[in-house]
XYZ file of C-alpha atoms in Angstrom:
768
model
C 18.214 -32.380 -37.640
C 20.490 -29.837 -35.901
C 23.078 -27.829 -37.780
C 26.553 -29.413 -37.820
C 28.399 -26.575 -39.564
C 29.109 -24.428 -36.499
C 32.113 -26.130 -34.934
C 34.358 -23.038 -34.748
C 32.620 -20.011 -33.251
C 33.931 -16.516 -32.561
C 32.123 -14.287 -30.083
C 32.920 -10.583 -30.253
C 32.165 -8.937 -26.909
C 32.372 -10.314 -23.386
C 29.208 -8.832 -21.953
C 26.418 -10.997 -20.497
C 24.866 -11.782 -23.885
C 28.106 -12.852 -25.551
C 29.314 -14.877 -22.557
C 25.996 -16.636 -22.088
C 25.782 -17.476 -25.803
C 29.289 -18.942 -25.649
C 28.467 -21.015 -22.568
C 25.229 -22.365 -24.037
C 26.762 -23.235 -27.397
C 29.671 -25.009 -25.731
C 27.431 -26.881 -23.297
C 25.171 -28.091 -26.103
C 28.128 -29.375 -28.104
C 31.316 -29.748 -26.046
C 33.438 -30.427 -29.134
C 32.985 -26.900 -30.428
C 35.899 -24.509 -30.406
C 34.553 -21.231 -29.053
C 36.556 -18.059 -28.459
C 35.320 -14.855 -26.831
C 37.187 -11.609 -27.514
C 36.783 -8.846 -24.941
C 38.849 -5.670 -25.157
C 38.487 -4.895 -21.438
C 39.883 -6.668 -18.399
C 37.761 -9.337 -16.632
C 37.045 -7.050 -13.699
C 36.102 -4.079 -15.883
C 32.450 -3.276 -16.278
C 30.226 -0.293 -16.835
C 27.144 0.350 -14.768
C 26.349 -1.435 -11.535
C 23.215 -3.539 -11.185
C 21.364 -5.808 -13.599
C 17.642 -6.592 -13.424
C 16.246 -9.845 -14.841
C 12.632 -10.959 -15.069
C 11.218 -14.217 -13.776
C 10.503 -15.191 -17.386
C 14.170 -14.789 -18.357
C 15.296 -16.650 -15.240
C 12.969 -19.505 -16.144
C 14.665 -19.804 -19.522
C 18.093 -19.812 -17.863
C 17.015 -22.459 -15.351
C 15.824 -24.740 -18.125
C 18.905 -24.215 -20.320
C 21.687 -24.200 -17.711
C 20.846 -25.089 -14.104
C 24.428 -24.363 -13.027
C 24.230 -20.717 -14.074
C 20.723 -20.429 -12.655
C 21.809 -21.762 -9.256
C 24.715 -19.312 -9.077
C 22.451 -16.397 -10.042
C 19.793 -17.397 -7.515
C 22.336 -17.276 -4.715
C 23.335 -13.729 -5.685
C 19.967 -12.158 -6.411
C 18.325 -9.414 -4.416
C 14.537 -9.699 -4.716
C 11.854 -7.142 -3.934
C 8.312 -6.425 -5.043
C 7.550 -2.788 -4.221
C 7.913 0.456 -6.121
C 8.090 3.797 -4.323
C 7.172 6.928 -6.262
C 8.252 10.105 -4.481
C 6.726 13.346 -5.731
C 6.251 16.692 -4.002
C 7.050 15.356 -0.571
C 4.774 12.324 -0.662
C 5.637 8.678 -1.227
C 3.207 6.373 -2.997
C 4.034 2.696 -2.619
C 2.772 -0.008 -4.952
C 3.463 -3.684 -4.306
C 3.273 -7.013 -6.078
C 5.705 -6.226 -8.908
C 8.497 -8.777 -8.442
C 12.083 -7.837 -9.342
C 15.391 -9.682 -9.151
C 18.724 -7.897 -9.443
C 22.394 -8.559 -8.906
C 25.671 -6.748 -9.350
C 26.860 -6.686 -12.931
C 30.352 -7.750 -11.867
C 28.842 -10.762 -10.088
C 26.890 -11.719 -13.199
C 30.024 -11.458 -15.328
C 32.061 -13.472 -12.815
C 29.450 -16.252 -12.854
C 29.490 -16.329 -16.638
C 33.313 -16.175 -16.786
C 33.532 -19.163 -14.468
C 30.906 -21.089 -16.397
C 32.642 -20.463 -19.715
C 36.027 -21.457 -18.291
C 34.620 -24.649 -16.787
C 33.161 -25.626 -20.154
C 36.357 -24.906 -22.070
C 35.418 -21.624 -23.771
C 38.511 -19.528 -24.573
C 38.264 -16.076 -23.019
C 40.626 -13.494 -24.488
C 40.521 -10.390 -22.300
C 42.264 -7.099 -23.065
C 42.232 -8.185 -26.702
C 40.560 -6.445 -29.627
C 38.772 -8.896 -31.866
C 40.192 -9.276 -35.365
C 38.184 -7.654 -38.173
C 34.866 -9.357 -38.791
C 35.793 -10.447 -42.300
C 38.903 -12.155 -40.929
C 36.907 -13.876 -38.194
C 34.266 -15.021 -40.673
C 36.963 -16.483 -42.934
C 38.322 -18.617 -40.099
C 35.151 -19.505 -38.208
C 31.839 -21.152 -38.966
C 29.904 -18.517 -37.001
C 30.664 -15.029 -35.690
C 28.410 -13.805 -32.874
C 28.615 -10.004 -32.703
C 27.724 -9.099 -29.116
C 29.847 -5.959 -29.103
C 27.231 -3.571 -27.763
C 25.430 -0.417 -28.744
C 28.533 0.955 -30.499
C 29.101 -2.329 -32.356
C 32.083 -2.146 -34.685
C 30.834 -5.311 -36.375
C 27.497 -3.695 -37.175
C 29.160 -0.592 -38.548
C 31.670 -2.586 -40.626
C 28.777 -4.244 -42.447
C 26.244 -1.424 -42.210
C 25.166 -1.790 -45.826
C 24.027 -5.339 -45.050
C 22.568 -4.873 -41.560
C 21.158 -1.419 -42.457
C 21.102 -0.038 -38.917
C 19.279 3.010 -37.610
C 20.569 4.670 -34.447
C 18.278 7.315 -32.938
C 19.572 9.509 -30.114
C 17.012 10.908 -27.694
C 16.775 14.179 -25.809
C 17.274 13.281 -22.145
C 20.665 13.141 -20.420
C 21.374 10.451 -17.847
C 24.265 9.098 -15.787
C 24.804 5.707 -14.086
C 25.895 6.009 -10.463
C 25.776 3.865 -7.337
C 24.961 4.284 -3.653
C 26.636 2.157 -0.999
C 23.438 1.083 0.689
C 20.442 -0.950 -0.435
C 17.153 0.767 -1.099
C 14.283 -1.377 0.109
C 12.293 -0.923 -3.100
C 12.520 0.274 -6.662
C 12.452 4.048 -6.188
C 11.431 6.797 -8.583
C 11.866 10.298 -7.232
C 11.143 13.636 -8.857
C 13.060 16.798 -7.960
C 11.621 20.087 -9.185
C 14.707 22.308 -9.106
C 15.133 25.933 -10.159
C 16.692 24.603 -13.362
C 13.860 22.201 -14.139
C 12.717 18.676 -13.348
C 15.274 15.971 -12.540
C 14.404 12.345 -11.869
C 16.042 9.503 -9.995
C 15.694 5.794 -10.809
C 17.160 3.560 -8.099
C 17.088 -0.113 -7.166
C 19.138 -2.422 -4.918
C 21.541 -4.921 -6.443
C 23.474 -6.136 -3.385
C 21.622 -7.195 -0.266
C 22.726 -5.858 3.094
C 24.545 -8.163 5.517
C 26.262 -7.726 8.866
C 28.823 -4.996 8.390
C 27.777 -4.402 4.776
C 24.903 -2.003 3.952
C 24.531 -3.400 0.432
C 24.429 -1.292 -2.733
C 22.020 0.265 -5.223
C 22.086 1.467 -8.781
C 21.145 5.133 -9.075
C 20.381 6.694 -12.445
C 19.823 10.445 -12.608
C 18.030 11.712 -15.700
C 16.813 15.071 -16.996
C 16.096 16.926 -20.207
C 19.081 18.320 -22.048
C 18.077 21.924 -21.384
C 17.836 21.235 -17.647
C 21.253 19.525 -17.703
C 22.777 22.578 -19.319
C 20.947 25.098 -17.133
C 22.216 23.287 -14.041
C 25.787 23.499 -15.321
C 26.194 19.733 -15.401
C 27.460 19.929 -18.962
C 30.716 21.390 -17.586
C 31.086 18.972 -14.642
C 33.420 16.025 -14.544
C 32.351 12.630 -13.279
C 33.178 13.228 -9.622
C 31.512 16.624 -9.505
C 28.438 15.274 -11.324
C 28.100 12.560 -8.677
C 28.399 15.169 -5.912
C 25.819 17.463 -7.500
C 23.347 14.607 -8.023
C 23.811 13.505 -4.414
C 22.974 17.045 -3.285
C 19.778 17.150 -5.339
C 18.589 13.789 -3.979
C 20.128 14.105 -0.512
C 16.914 13.138 1.272
C 16.506 9.933 -0.735
C 20.147 9.057 -0.086
C 20.063 9.952 3.585
C 22.899 12.388 2.974
C 25.177 9.615 1.677
C 27.382 10.091 -1.387
C 27.089 8.634 -4.855
C 29.976 6.994 -6.654
C 30.727 6.461 -10.299
C 32.310 3.754 -12.386
C 33.736 5.324 -15.516
C 30.399 7.132 -15.638
C 29.566 9.917 -18.042
C 26.466 11.774 -19.094
C 24.791 10.000 -22.002
C 21.840 10.331 -24.319
C 20.025 7.071 -24.937
C 20.391 5.570 -28.406
C 17.686 3.319 -29.843
C 19.286 0.806 -32.214
C 17.356 -1.098 -34.864
C 18.581 -3.161 -37.812
C 16.723 -4.227 -40.908
C 18.715 -7.469 -40.901
C 20.352 -9.259 -37.978
C 22.657 -11.566 -39.921
C 25.048 -11.358 -42.839
C 26.654 -14.526 -44.105
C 28.203 -16.218 -41.055
C 27.853 -13.172 -38.810
C 24.895 -12.577 -36.520
C 24.062 -9.674 -34.210
C 23.046 -10.258 -30.606
C 21.926 -7.980 -27.771
C 22.608 -4.259 -27.971
C 24.423 -4.695 -31.275
C 21.083 -5.716 -32.804
C 18.641 -3.671 -30.733
C 18.336 -1.499 -27.668
C 15.440 -0.643 -25.376
C 15.388 2.154 -22.837
C 16.808 1.395 -19.387
C 13.582 2.523 -17.677
C 12.047 -0.878 -18.410
C 15.232 -2.753 -17.471
C 15.504 -4.687 -20.692
C 19.059 -4.600 -22.104
C 20.627 -7.594 -20.349
C 17.296 -9.419 -20.382
C 17.011 -9.138 -24.170
C 20.640 -10.149 -24.713
C 20.282 -13.270 -22.555
C 17.038 -14.202 -24.312
C 18.760 -13.676 -27.679
C 21.483 -16.097 -26.598
C 18.924 -18.708 -25.575
C 17.072 -18.405 -28.891
C 20.236 -18.467 -31.003
C 21.520 -21.602 -29.291
C 18.156 -23.316 -29.678
C 17.800 -22.433 -33.364
C 21.302 -23.710 -34.128
C 20.268 -27.026 -32.593
C 16.877 -27.205 -34.263
C 17.652 -26.120 -37.810
C 19.474 -28.168 -40.479
C 21.944 -25.473 -41.536
C 23.434 -22.154 -40.486
C 21.381 -20.052 -42.884
C 18.122 -21.613 -41.719
C 19.166 -21.285 -38.075
C 19.973 -17.576 -38.338
C 16.714 -16.922 -40.200
C 14.766 -18.806 -37.525
C 16.580 -16.901 -34.755
C 15.623 -13.550 -36.243
C 12.052 -14.648 -36.972
C 11.637 -15.772 -33.363
C 13.250 -12.804 -31.677
C 12.305 -9.840 -33.846
C 8.591 -9.699 -32.856
C 9.513 -9.972 -29.170
C 12.143 -7.259 -29.488
C 9.826 -4.951 -31.437
C 7.163 -5.324 -28.765
C 9.721 -4.524 -26.070
C 11.030 -1.563 -28.046
C 7.520 -0.157 -28.410
C 7.005 -0.406 -24.660
C 10.446 1.071 -24.032
C 9.771 3.922 -26.448
C 6.555 4.763 -24.603
C 8.451 4.723 -21.303
C 11.283 6.810 -22.722
C 8.863 9.418 -24.077
C 7.084 9.530 -20.727
C 10.278 10.459 -18.944
C 11.169 12.963 -21.658
C 7.803 14.618 -21.141
C 7.742 14.183 -17.371
C 7.516 17.938 -16.628
C 4.026 18.021 -18.135
C 2.833 15.627 -15.414
C 4.366 17.471 -12.450
C 1.023 19.130 -11.645
C -0.791 15.813 -11.179
C -1.900 14.746 -7.697
C 0.610 12.297 -6.167
C -1.498 9.140 -6.548
C -2.434 9.890 -10.142
C 1.183 10.765 -10.885
C 2.324 7.442 -9.435
C -0.309 5.493 -11.382
C 0.683 7.358 -14.547
C 4.334 6.478 -14.005
C 3.597 2.819 -13.303
C 1.481 2.434 -16.455
C 3.695 4.556 -18.725
C 4.918 1.693 -20.955
C 1.432 0.115 -21.282
C 2.848 -3.209 -20.045
C 1.470 -2.522 -16.588
C -2.221 -1.666 -16.849
C -5.088 -0.834 -14.544
C -6.286 -4.433 -14.428
C -3.004 -6.128 -13.589
C -2.054 -3.326 -11.198
C -5.379 -3.905 -9.455
C -4.387 -7.560 -9.049
C -0.883 -6.694 -7.859
C -1.928 -4.025 -5.383
C -5.699 -3.612 -4.998
C -5.351 -1.103 -2.150
C -3.209 1.316 -4.138
C -5.413 1.010 -7.212
C -8.596 1.565 -5.198
C -7.110 4.754 -3.757
C -6.333 6.023 -7.270
C -9.885 5.207 -8.395
C -11.360 7.051 -5.426
C -9.239 10.119 -6.181
C -10.400 9.950 -9.815
C -14.021 10.044 -8.660
C -15.160 6.517 -9.428
C -18.373 5.710 -7.550
C -17.990 2.589 -5.364
C -17.725 -0.548 -7.482
C -17.479 1.474 -10.706
C -14.597 1.034 -13.167
C -13.110 4.329 -14.408
C -14.625 3.936 -17.870
C -18.144 3.965 -16.384
C -17.635 7.163 -14.421
C -19.860 9.912 -15.918
C -18.483 13.079 -17.516
C -20.226 16.418 -18.029
C -19.557 18.672 -21.022
C -21.674 21.826 -20.741
C -25.290 20.707 -20.403
C -24.576 17.140 -21.525
C -23.746 14.419 -19.029
C -22.256 11.335 -20.645
C -23.039 8.156 -18.741
C -19.599 6.717 -19.439
C -16.311 7.583 -21.123
C -16.696 5.466 -24.281
C -17.183 7.115 -27.662
C -18.031 5.307 -30.879
C -15.535 7.053 -33.107
C -16.717 8.656 -36.364
C -16.393 6.088 -39.152
C -17.189 6.826 -42.782
C -19.640 4.226 -44.055
C -19.995 5.472 -47.666
C -23.523 4.045 -47.682
C -25.817 7.036 -48.221
C -27.993 7.345 -51.281
C -26.951 9.554 -54.187
C -28.448 12.624 -52.515
C -26.467 12.214 -49.297
C -29.467 10.991 -47.322
C -28.742 8.496 -44.515
C -30.979 5.454 -44.709
C -31.825 2.259 -42.873
C -28.179 1.220 -42.815
C -27.261 4.288 -40.754
C -30.245 3.770 -38.462
C -29.164 0.209 -37.724
C -25.423 1.023 -37.598
C -25.700 3.923 -35.151
C -28.695 2.552 -33.288
C -26.976 -0.770 -32.614
C -23.961 0.945 -31.120
C -26.139 3.170 -28.957
C -27.933 0.052 -27.713
C -24.466 -1.441 -27.170
C -23.792 0.844 -24.228
C -21.440 3.578 -25.479
C -21.819 6.925 -23.752
C -21.524 8.859 -27.024
C -22.123 7.616 -30.558
C -20.668 9.786 -33.326
C -21.864 9.936 -36.904
C -19.436 9.662 -39.755
C -18.198 12.932 -41.227
C -21.433 14.555 -42.379
C -20.678 16.796 -45.331
C -21.889 20.381 -45.443
C -22.329 20.586 -49.223
C -22.501 18.319 -52.288
C -19.005 19.367 -53.368
C -17.777 18.785 -49.806
C -18.367 15.033 -50.015
C -15.519 12.533 -50.093
C -17.469 10.037 -52.214
C -20.962 9.817 -53.717
C -21.846 7.583 -50.767
C -21.196 10.217 -48.086
C -23.990 11.633 -45.962
C -24.807 15.326 -45.769
C -26.757 18.013 -43.968
C -27.332 20.549 -46.697
C -31.019 19.689 -47.326
C -34.136 19.325 -45.231
C -34.581 15.784 -46.554
C -31.219 14.835 -45.060
C -32.166 16.558 -41.802
C -35.403 14.580 -41.604
C -33.493 11.329 -42.039
C -31.017 12.287 -39.308
C -33.891 13.245 -37.004
C -35.270 9.727 -37.368
C -31.908 8.353 -36.203
C -31.430 10.701 -33.236
C -34.996 10.034 -32.120
C -34.381 6.281 -32.248
C -31.231 6.624 -30.124
C -32.890 8.827 -27.523
C -36.080 6.767 -27.333
C -34.622 3.257 -27.522
C -31.277 3.689 -25.735
C -32.065 6.149 -22.915
C -28.915 7.773 -21.570
C -26.943 7.354 -24.796
C -25.901 10.556 -26.536
C -25.434 10.999 -30.270
C -23.090 13.519 -31.840
C -22.644 14.802 -35.368
C -19.285 15.437 -37.010
C -19.434 18.176 -39.655
C -16.769 18.414 -42.315
C -15.771 19.256 -45.860
C -13.564 16.933 -47.904
C -11.388 19.608 -49.512
C -8.777 18.193 -51.867
C -9.599 14.614 -50.786
C -13.085 14.772 -52.315
C -14.624 13.392 -55.485
C -13.205 9.894 -54.990
C -14.453 6.322 -55.060
C -15.843 4.493 -52.078
C -13.139 2.945 -49.906
C -13.678 -0.617 -51.117
C -13.697 0.526 -54.753
C -10.265 2.181 -54.563
C -9.472 4.453 -51.641
C -8.481 8.021 -52.626
C -8.810 7.189 -56.320
C -10.826 9.608 -58.517
C -14.258 8.591 -59.731
C -14.331 6.935 -63.116
C -16.884 9.555 -64.176
C -19.037 12.224 -62.600
C -16.212 13.987 -60.799
C -16.925 17.362 -59.225
C -14.324 20.110 -58.756
C -12.537 20.244 -55.402
C -11.178 23.143 -53.361
C -8.399 23.491 -50.810
C -6.178 25.959 -49.011
C -3.597 25.658 -51.803
C -3.672 24.142 -55.299
C -1.858 20.938 -54.273
C -3.316 17.547 -55.282
C -3.518 14.883 -52.600
C -1.729 12.253 -54.703
C 0.394 13.739 -57.452
C -0.467 12.327 -60.845
C -3.619 10.687 -59.477
C -5.818 13.219 -57.697
C -7.240 16.308 -59.355
C -5.657 19.670 -58.632
C -7.899 21.643 -56.255
C -8.791 25.276 -56.653
C -7.384 27.469 -53.896
C -10.195 29.150 -51.991
C -10.421 32.900 -52.290
C -12.242 35.139 -49.818
C -15.591 34.587 -51.479
C -15.074 30.826 -51.492
C -14.143 30.823 -47.819
C -17.246 32.807 -46.957
C -19.405 30.339 -48.872
C -17.841 27.345 -47.103
C -18.231 29.011 -43.710
C -21.899 29.664 -44.410
C -22.406 26.027 -45.431
C -21.017 24.896 -42.085
C -23.293 27.326 -40.267
C -26.399 26.145 -42.114
C -25.509 22.508 -41.417
C -25.019 23.278 -37.711
C -28.466 24.827 -37.477
C -29.975 21.763 -39.132
C -28.016 19.503 -36.783
C -29.461 21.327 -33.790
C -32.980 20.826 -35.111
C -32.211 17.140 -35.699
C -31.650 16.705 -31.984
C -27.934 15.912 -31.936
C -26.451 16.241 -28.452
C -22.934 17.267 -29.478
C -21.292 18.736 -32.571
C -17.736 18.065 -33.678
C -15.915 20.183 -36.255
C -13.665 18.014 -38.415
C -10.277 19.719 -38.723
C -8.208 16.555 -39.208
C -7.123 13.935 -41.734
C -6.292 16.285 -44.590
C -9.844 17.436 -45.267
C -10.546 21.085 -46.017
C -10.054 22.703 -42.595
C -7.150 20.378 -41.807
C -5.608 21.456 -45.094
C -5.435 25.012 -43.779
C -3.773 23.890 -40.540
C -0.924 21.771 -41.899
C 2.200 23.476 -43.298
C 2.474 20.624 -45.810
C -0.855 21.490 -47.437
C -1.128 25.228 -46.792
C 1.358 27.135 -48.948
C -0.595 30.388 -49.020
C 1.208 33.706 -48.895
C -1.766 35.761 -47.720
C -3.098 36.242 -44.185
C -4.262 32.600 -44.128
C -0.850 31.010 -44.646
C 2.601 30.964 -43.114
C 2.647 30.990 -39.317
C 0.472 28.634 -37.311
C -1.546 31.658 -36.177
C -2.310 32.496 -39.805
C -3.048 28.885 -40.727
C -5.560 28.798 -37.875
C -7.399 31.883 -39.060
C -9.954 30.286 -41.396
C -10.693 27.169 -39.279
C -11.328 29.496 -36.329
C -13.664 31.640 -38.435
C -15.650 28.500 -39.232
C -15.578 27.348 -35.621
C -16.834 30.718 -34.340
C -19.656 30.766 -36.876
C -20.708 27.210 -36.007
C -20.440 27.826 -32.260
C -22.710 30.850 -32.628
C -25.275 28.759 -34.522
C -25.074 25.753 -32.198
C -27.167 25.869 -28.999
C -25.164 27.317 -26.141
C -25.928 24.504 -23.705
C -24.765 21.778 -26.094
C -21.026 20.947 -26.242
C -18.830 21.312 -29.275
C -15.561 19.489 -29.930
C -12.887 19.722 -32.617
C -10.971 16.832 -34.180
C -7.390 17.657 -35.147
C -4.409 15.801 -36.589
C -1.709 16.444 -33.998
C 1.041 15.200 -36.302
C 1.254 14.579 -40.037
C 3.786 11.751 -39.590
C 5.848 13.450 -42.279
C 8.909 15.675 -42.248
C 8.066 19.363 -42.191
C 4.498 18.768 -41.079
C 2.586 19.765 -37.974
C 4.977 19.966 -35.022
C 4.240 19.285 -31.362
C 4.221 23.034 -30.747
C 1.865 23.552 -33.696
C -0.530 20.971 -32.259
C -0.499 22.709 -28.888
C -1.120 26.069 -30.553
C -4.050 24.657 -32.534
C -5.615 22.999 -29.481
C -5.056 26.104 -27.357
C -6.727 28.334 -29.939
C -9.838 26.157 -30.331
C -10.180 25.829 -26.554
C -9.915 29.604 -26.182
C -12.703 29.999 -28.748
C -15.028 27.695 -26.806
C -14.242 24.083 -27.752
C -15.306 21.830 -24.890
C -12.838 19.078 -25.799
C -10.205 18.354 -28.421
C -10.536 15.051 -30.273
C -6.875 14.237 -30.918
C -6.177 12.113 -33.973
C -3.121 12.049 -36.250
C -2.096 11.756 -39.866
C -3.988 11.072 -43.096
C -2.929 14.528 -44.284
C -0.356 13.501 -46.908
C -0.017 10.111 -48.632
C 3.723 9.866 -47.902
C 3.138 9.687 -44.136
C 5.050 7.163 -42.023
C 2.959 6.480 -38.895
C 4.477 4.626 -35.948
C 1.670 2.114 -35.620
C 1.148 0.196 -32.411
C -1.199 -0.220 -29.493
C -2.678 3.149 -28.465
C -0.123 4.782 -30.760
C -1.959 8.119 -31.061
C -2.741 8.597 -27.390
C 0.552 10.366 -26.477
C -0.602 13.317 -28.586
C -3.872 13.598 -26.653
C -1.939 13.123 -23.423
C 0.368 16.035 -24.203
C -2.453 18.429 -25.049
C -4.377 17.475 -21.926
C -1.470 17.771 -19.527
C 0.286 20.791 -21.017
C -2.848 22.861 -21.661
C -5.295 21.415 -19.159
C -7.841 20.971 -21.961
C -10.236 17.981 -21.970
C -9.337 15.524 -24.724
C -10.763 12.554 -26.568
C -8.052 9.959 -27.223
C -8.208 7.770 -30.324
C -5.978 5.363 -32.193
C -5.773 1.588 -31.719
C -7.363 1.635 -28.273
C -8.863 -1.817 -28.266
C -9.311 -3.061 -24.681
C -11.323 -1.852 -21.738
C -8.197 -2.271 -19.638
C -6.374 0.288 -21.805
C -9.332 2.661 -21.501
C -9.292 2.432 -17.709
C -5.537 2.923 -17.652
C -5.614 6.014 -19.864
C -8.373 7.620 -17.837
C -6.877 6.940 -14.410
C -3.449 8.149 -15.534
C -4.973 11.455 -16.606
C -4.006 11.024 -20.257
C -7.552 11.316 -21.598
C -11.092 12.276 -20.580
C -12.888 10.177 -23.191
C -11.712 7.286 -25.368
C -12.990 6.862 -28.922
C -12.913 3.381 -30.431
C -13.686 2.573 -34.048
C -12.781 -0.956 -35.178
C -13.674 -2.619 -31.877
C -17.204 -1.286 -32.391
C -17.281 -2.708 -35.917
C -16.248 -6.073 -34.517
C -18.717 -5.889 -31.643
C -21.533 -3.297 -31.532
C -22.043 -4.241 -27.861
C -18.395 -3.731 -26.974
C -19.200 -1.432 -24.033
C -21.792 -3.756 -22.501
C -19.441 -6.690 -22.858
C -16.676 -4.646 -21.211
C -19.014 -4.000 -18.287
C -19.868 -7.698 -18.017
C -16.185 -8.663 -18.135
C -15.557 -6.374 -15.156
C -18.609 -7.505 -13.232
C -20.186 -4.057 -13.474
C -23.987 -3.671 -13.544
C -24.436 0.004 -12.659
C -25.981 2.982 -14.455
C -22.945 3.615 -16.637
C -23.762 0.612 -18.828
C -27.421 -0.429 -18.609
C -28.512 -3.390 -20.698
C -31.597 -2.641 -22.802
C -34.514 -4.521 -21.275
C -35.053 -6.823 -24.294
C -31.339 -7.749 -24.212
C -30.958 -8.258 -20.465
C -31.056 -12.043 -20.738
C -27.844 -11.823 -22.760
C -25.906 -9.965 -20.104
C -24.094 -13.175 -19.228
C -22.282 -15.160 -21.929
C -23.981 -18.429 -22.824
C -22.139 -21.713 -22.168
C -19.967 -22.759 -25.081
C -19.916 -26.503 -24.564
C -20.103 -29.324 -22.065
C -18.373 -28.452 -18.795
C -19.341 -31.420 -16.612
C -17.049 -34.034 -18.128
C -15.258 -36.207 -15.541
C -11.807 -34.987 -14.645
C -8.833 -37.350 -15.055
C -7.900 -39.094 -11.798
C -4.456 -40.244 -12.839
C -1.713 -38.917 -15.078
C 0.860 -41.395 -16.399
C 4.331 -40.316 -17.456
């Protein structure tokens, strides 16, 4: 039964979200008394054009056909995106946009509210929230990114406002672009970018109009002297930079100023009778055109929940439960897009088509597969430039590292199995585990971290390579892979647990000390992993470092004799070598601590010794943690310095992971959440990288590769779920080439079996 305790409603803020909420709530129950307070005049607005998606428009059409009809008459629609970079224009079609002037949108909503009997109080500051709540059944706070309502009750809403590094300004051009246009200007001050789209269609005597946003990094803004320019001069300077795109025409402003984008989140969206809506509750970067869209969708959901739920409290809880996951997903996509534009200079070297593909897929909402459906010609050209053989998806394009040619770009990521016998010998489990994934089509199958000494184990169930017995067992596995899955490569990851050693198996209590039989642990500094839980490690002295280095060297020689195709040095996740690299775990005051150059010294000594022992023709990679996800930890510049140093010493690729260095980390989990760190290393340094971290679909793999963000993609959990993940990815894409050959005994399974009867008669008649 719908709520009946919302008869008097106050709406703070007369933007699209607040106005549309008022109109919907009044339309659903005409007897309501609804008042909108807006401090500006009706004709006042900031910005120019508004973009709405077909999905949002569908919701509007269903909820209020009158508003939908008025919007449809005003919309400008287009489906192409132009990306202009270094004198070339790449055009991609099939995208579908609808935009209109913000003033037109507001006028439509003003008229709709007035026709329904909503009270609109312009040029009037809303009374304090507490006063409104005392006199109304519901207060809808739609008062924007600088919400006074949110700040007045900050201890209840618990907001976080994060300001970002780029500067941008909203401007307009008095003509209509014929597409959504991104243009890059490489000036003597640095890279500037233009985002432009039409919002008013041309007509006889009227050239139409377009929104133009100019954006750049703060240091570029200052170097160009724009920090001292007023609005008019800023518009003139921006028009000069993008004169060719504008055809020499001017730009105009509307109370415009240079801004830094603020991402708003709130732990709670309601407090008592007050609820946040739109930018007051959340923001998402303008580069995915989401602000008005989210506010309108909030209004739709709020109105629906008030009708569906029996009371106000239940309705507001249902509203937040419905909208929060959608908003968080949008904010993750927007954050990826925002970061892409912040880091745009690192992509300036890319060929024009790759650059355009990279830009189009930056938020991960547009991917290789749906871009191929939208514009197959553009996508095919990008694939050809990448080097895909005809009919070959990017992930099945081979890659050479030294003398090793990988048949495809899929890596089975190292995964600790904790299933060795007490002497660190891999057994039948490892044969089946690694052999199955090699048969499953991956180009490279990696072992778990293979420990170089008994005291270098994480748990008693970890494998090793410090004895000939262990080497014999590994030889059995590499021989099986090479003989039974021809073309598959197998790599070994060598590591030492450091302060994270002498613990129970994961399922017995991750990172918890053994109940008995503990062995002493060593580290860069005498800091326990978990204070009060883990044992305090002994800081390695020069003799201890020499002994560890020699253990790595001996293990590398054994690995070569075992027949491994590739060796990876584990310098990530808080294990011994990682512990030297991170400033959170290395507090040494000697030549091995302090600056990043000093912290690198011992890991590089180990790398050099291993590289000298490892056959020259076989590649060697290094896994690093590019961030510790903790304040004071490894910085972006540290990660670049670490990757640069290993590459200079002969690493053939950097395997870029993150975190697991300190227990108090706060990762920003999400789809492909670690790949931006690999992307940065690859595009700043030009070093081949392996990307890891919640990459779960073949579509994401293809997108990352074509965009130039990774050379190889390592997947862990998908290969636990499906050992034949790579073969199934090939089948899903209709690929049958040499990059993913089905083993002969399995070939009959290359097509999925039917799942049930499919020949049932179809209904001839549908009755209403």
